């Protein structure tokens, strides 16, 4: 897997969240960094460079020169801090697919969430809608981002499925919707919804009362890897949900702000599969 994302020295977001869980389930990851910050920007202060699109492209070219693009079966991207990086990602996807036509592009179209609204540069939502998402095979938006991508306000299961159908018509064959909140759900729960050409599935977990930066990056990475490996969206949903819930539950118990990523490693390798997945 070629994972083009941000990196931080302290804490776990972007590649610093996604790479270790992927390695722990046996996935060989080639991480390419788009930033190299001291910590994630949620602290309000950070140090380190935003890596220029030309430098990111140069790293990918160097990987290509090793002759390994044909071994890559997934290109994964997350938060896109500026407009220029989209061209680099799409070019990398084209290069990988030329070397391995069975490879897929998995895009986490990070824009914001229902509580904070959009927190990306103003040009990013349109860029994702018009160029990036149509090129993806799998996308992993949260429910708010799904609405931003489709110009809708999904809240019920029905309206969320309708929004998914709209976005699938634009290109991605598979969609994972995270942070699904519907008015008629059980109190203090949250859901995830997966839709592919084979069907639709939903899973519900308790809602933990805290925010954990990087949890979406782990979710996108694990679901993508499991789905790519098995071709079974229901199984991928069950495995990713189990792993991420146990990661979040351990982090909440710890009282720490950052994900307890290493401490939770057995949850990735041996998920408990404690949450039933229901076909819709």
Coordinates of C-alpha atoms in Angstrom, one line a residue:
X1 CA 0.0 0.0 0.0
X2 CA 1.2 3.5 -0.9
X3 CA -0.1 5.9 1.8
X4 CA 0.2 9.6 1.0
X5 CA -0.6 11.5 4.2
X6 CA 0.7 13.8 6.8
X7 CA 3.1 12.8 9.5
X8 CA 3.7 14.0 13.1
X9 CA 6.5 13.3 15.5
X10 CA 4.3 13.5 18.6
X11 CA 0.9 11.8 18.6
X12 CA -0.9 9.9 15.9
X13 CA -2.6 11.4 12.9
X14 CA -2.3 10.8 9.2
X15 CA 0.5 8.3 8.4
X16 CA 1.5 8.4 12.0
X17 CA -1.8 6.9 12.8
X18 CA -2.4 4.6 9.8
X19 CA 1.0 2.9 9.2
X20 CA 1.5 0.9 12.4
X21 CA -2.0 -0.7 12.5
X22 CA -1.6 -1.6 8.9
X23 CA 1.8 -3.2 9.6
X24 CA 0.3 -5.0 12.6
X25 CA -2.2 -6.8 10.3
X26 CA 0.5 -7.7 7.9
X27 CA 0.3 -5.0 5.3
X28 CA 3.5 -3.7 3.7
X29 CA 3.2 0.1 3.7
X30 CA 5.1 2.7 1.8
X31 CA 4.4 6.0 3.6
X32 CA 4.9 9.2 1.7
X33 CA 4.6 12.4 3.9
X34 CA 2.8 15.6 2.9
X35 CA 3.8 17.4 6.1
X36 CA 6.3 16.6 8.8
X37 CA 5.0 18.4 11.9
X38 CA 5.9 18.2 15.5
X39 CA 2.3 17.5 16.4
X40 CA -1.2 17.8 14.9
X41 CA -2.6 21.2 14.5
X42 CA -5.4 20.7 17.0
X43 CA -3.0 21.9 19.7
X44 CA -3.0 25.4 18.1
X45 CA 0.8 25.5 17.8
X46 CA 3.2 23.2 15.9
X47 CA 6.5 23.3 14.1
X48 CA 8.0 21.6 11.0
X49 CA 7.6 21.8 7.3
X50 CA 4.7 21.5 4.9
X51 CA 6.3 19.4 2.2
X52 CA 6.0 20.9 -1.3
X53 CA 4.0 19.0 -4.0
X54 CA 7.2 18.8 -6.1
X55 CA 9.1 17.2 -3.2
X56 CA 6.2 14.7 -2.6
X57 CA 6.2 13.9 -6.3
X58 CA 10.0 13.4 -6.2
X59 CA 9.6 10.8 -3.4
X60 CA 7.0 8.9 -5.4
X61 CA 9.3 9.1 -8.5
X62 CA 12.1 7.6 -6.4
X63 CA 9.8 4.7 -5.4
X64 CA 8.9 4.2 -9.1
X65 CA 12.6 4.0 -9.9
X66 CA 13.0 1.1 -7.6
X67 CA 10.6 -0.8 -9.8
X68 CA 8.0 -1.6 -7.1
X69 CA 4.9 0.3 -8.3
X70 CA 3.6 -3.0 -9.8
X71 CA 3.6 -4.5 -6.3
X72 CA 1.3 -1.8 -4.9
X73 CA -2.4 -2.7 -4.8
X74 CA -3.8 0.3 -3.0
X75 CA -3.0 4.0 -3.0
X76 CA -4.5 5.6 0.1
X77 CA -4.8 9.4 0.7
X78 CA -6.1 11.5 3.6
X79 CA -6.1 15.1 4.6
X80 CA -5.0 17.4 1.7
X81 CA -3.6 20.6 3.1
X82 CA -3.3 22.5 -0.2
X83 CA -4.5 22.4 -3.7
X84 CA -1.2 21.2 -5.3
X85 CA -1.1 17.9 -3.5
X86 CA -4.2 16.6 -5.3
X87 CA -2.4 16.6 -8.7
X88 CA 0.5 14.6 -7.1
X89 CA -1.9 12.1 -5.6
X90 CA -3.9 11.6 -8.9
X91 CA -0.6 11.3 -10.8
X92 CA 0.6 8.7 -8.3
X93 CA -2.7 6.8 -8.7
X94 CA -2.3 6.8 -12.5
X95 CA 1.3 5.6 -12.3
X96 CA 0.4 2.8 -9.9
X97 CA -2.6 1.7 -12.0
X98 CA -0.5 1.7 -15.1
X99 CA 1.9 -0.7 -13.4
X100 CA -0.8 -2.7 -11.7
X101 CA -4.2 -2.4 -13.3
X102 CA -5.9 -4.2 -10.4
X103 CA -4.8 -1.6 -7.9
X104 CA -7.4 0.7 -6.3
X105 CA -7.4 4.3 -5.0
X106 CA -8.9 4.8 -1.6
X107 CA -9.6 8.4 -0.6
X108 CA -10.5 9.7 2.8
X109 CA -12.0 13.1 1.7
X110 CA -11.2 15.0 4.9
X111 CA -13.1 18.3 5.2
X112 CA -14.5 18.6 8.7
X113 CA -17.2 17.2 10.9
X114 CA -20.7 18.0 12.1
X115 CA -19.5 19.8 15.2
X116 CA -16.7 21.8 13.8
X117 CA -17.9 22.4 10.3
X118 CA -15.3 22.6 7.4
X119 CA -11.7 23.1 8.6
X120 CA -9.9 22.8 5.3
X121 CA -8.8 25.6 2.9
X122 CA -11.8 27.0 0.9
X123 CA -10.7 25.5 -2.4
X124 CA -10.4 21.9 -1.1
X125 CA -14.1 20.8 -1.0
X126 CA -14.7 21.7 -4.6
X127 CA -11.4 20.1 -5.6
X128 CA -12.4 16.9 -3.8
X129 CA -15.9 16.9 -5.3
X130 CA -14.8 17.7 -8.9
X131 CA -11.5 15.9 -9.4
X132 CA -10.4 13.7 -6.5
X133 CA -13.5 11.7 -5.5
X134 CA -14.5 10.9 -9.1
X135 CA -11.0 9.2 -9.5
X136 CA -11.4 7.1 -6.4
X137 CA -12.6 3.5 -6.2
X138 CA -13.3 3.7 -2.4
X139 CA -14.0 6.7 -0.3
X140 CA -14.4 7.0 3.5
X141 CA -16.2 10.2 4.4
X142 CA -18.0 10.9 7.6
X143 CA -21.6 11.7 7.4
X144 CA -21.0 15.5 7.3
X145 CA -18.4 15.1 4.5
X146 CA -20.8 13.0 2.6
X147 CA -23.2 15.9 2.7
X148 CA -20.6 18.3 1.6
X149 CA -19.6 16.1 -1.4
X150 CA -23.3 15.7 -2.5
X151 CA -24.8 19.0 -1.6
X152 CA -27.3 17.2 0.7
X153 CA -27.9 16.9 4.4
X154 CA -28.0 13.2 5.2
X155 CA -29.4 12.4 8.7
X156 CA -31.7 9.4 8.3
X157 CA -30.5 6.0 7.0
X158 CA -32.6 6.6 3.9
X159 CA -31.1 10.0 3.2
X160 CA -27.6 8.8 3.8
X161 CA -28.1 5.9 1.4
X162 CA -29.5 8.4 -1.2
X163 CA -26.4 10.6 -0.8
X164 CA -24.2 7.5 -1.1
X165 CA -26.0 6.6 -4.4
X166 CA -25.3 10.2 -5.7
X167 CA -21.6 10.0 -4.9
X168 CA -21.3 6.4 -6.3
X169 CA -22.7 7.7 -9.6
X170 CA -19.8 10.0 -9.8
X171 CA -17.1 7.3 -9.7
X172 CA -16.4 5.5 -6.4
X173 CA -17.9 2.0 -6.4
X174 CA -17.5 1.6 -2.7
X175 CA -18.3 4.0 0.2
X176 CA -17.7 3.8 3.9
X177 CA -19.6 6.4 5.9
X178 CA -18.3 7.0 9.4
X179 CA -19.9 8.9 12.3
X180 CA -23.5 8.2 11.1
X181 CA -25.9 9.8 13.5
X182 CA -29.6 9.4 12.9
X183 CA -32.5 10.7 15.1
X184 CA -34.0 7.2 15.7
X185 CA -30.8 5.5 16.8
X186 CA -30.3 4.2 20.3
X187 CA -29.1 6.8 22.8
X188 CA -25.4 7.2 23.2
X189 CA -24.6 5.1 20.0
X190 CA -23.0 5.9 16.7
X191 CA -22.9 3.9 13.5
X192 CA -20.9 3.2 10.3
X193 CA -22.3 2.3 7.0
X194 CA -20.6 0.5 4.1
X195 CA -22.1 0.4 0.6
X196 CA -20.7 -1.5 -2.4
X197 CA -22.1 -3.0 -5.6
X198 CA -22.9 -6.1 -3.6
X199 CA -25.0 -4.4 -0.9
X200 CA -25.2 -2.2 2.1
X201 CA -24.3 -2.9 5.7
X202 CA -24.5 -1.0 9.0
X203 CA -22.8 -1.5 12.4
X204 CA -23.6 0.3 15.7
X205 CA -21.3 0.9 18.7
X206 CA -21.5 2.8 21.9
X207 CA -20.5 6.4 21.5
X208 CA -17.5 7.3 23.6
X209 CA -17.7 10.9 25.1
X210 CA -14.5 12.3 23.8
X211 CA -12.7 13.4 20.6
X212 CA -9.7 11.5 19.4
X213 CA -7.6 13.0 16.6
X214 CA -6.5 10.4 14.1
X215 CA -9.2 7.8 14.7
X216 CA -10.7 8.5 11.2
X217 CA -7.2 7.8 9.7
X218 CA -7.0 4.5 11.5
X219 CA -10.6 3.6 10.4
X220 CA -9.9 4.4 6.7
X221 CA -6.7 2.5 6.7
X222 CA -8.0 -0.7 8.4
X223 CA -11.3 -0.8 6.4
X224 CA -9.4 -0.3 3.2
X225 CA -6.9 -3.0 3.9
X226 CA -9.4 -5.6 5.1
X227 CA -11.7 -4.9 2.2
X228 CA -8.9 -5.1 -0.3
X229 CA -7.7 -8.4 1.2
X230 CA -11.1 -10.1 1.5
X231 CA -13.4 -8.4 -1.0
X232 CA -16.0 -8.7 1.7
X233 CA -17.3 -5.2 2.9
X234 CA -19.3 -6.7 5.8
X235 CA -16.3 -8.5 7.2
X236 CA -14.1 -5.4 6.6
X237 CA -16.6 -3.3 8.5
X238 CA -16.8 -5.7 11.4
X239 CA -13.0 -5.9 11.7
X240 CA -12.3 -2.2 11.4
X241 CA -15.1 -1.3 13.8
X242 CA -14.0 -3.8 16.4
X243 CA -10.4 -2.6 16.2
X244 CA -11.1 1.1 16.3
X245 CA -13.6 0.9 19.1
X246 CA -11.1 -1.0 21.3
X247 CA -8.5 1.6 20.4
X248 CA -10.8 4.4 21.4
X249 CA -12.0 2.7 24.5
X250 CA -8.4 2.1 25.7
X251 CA -7.5 5.7 24.9
X252 CA -10.6 7.0 26.8
X253 CA -9.7 4.9 29.9
X254 CA -6.1 6.2 29.8
X255 CA -7.1 9.8 30.1
X256 CA -4.6 10.7 27.5
X257 CA -5.3 13.1 24.6
X258 CA -3.4 11.0 22.0
X259 CA -4.5 7.7 20.7
X260 CA -3.0 4.7 22.6
X261 CA -2.0 3.3 19.2
X262 CA 0.8 0.9 20.3
X263 CA -0.9 -0.2 23.5
X264 CA -3.9 -1.3 21.4
X265 CA -2.0 -3.3 18.9
X266 CA -3.7 -6.6 19.7
X267 CA -7.0 -5.1 18.7
X268 CA -5.8 -4.8 15.1
X269 CA -4.2 -8.2 14.8
X270 CA -7.0 -10.1 16.7
X271 CA -10.2 -8.0 16.6
X272 CA -12.9 -9.3 19.0
X273 CA -15.6 -8.9 16.4
X274 CA -18.0 -7.8 19.2
X275 CA -20.4 -5.7 17.1
X276 CA -22.9 -7.4 14.7
X277 CA -23.0 -6.1 11.1
X278 CA -26.5 -5.8 9.7
X279 CA -27.4 -5.9 6.0
X280 CA -29.8 -3.2 4.8

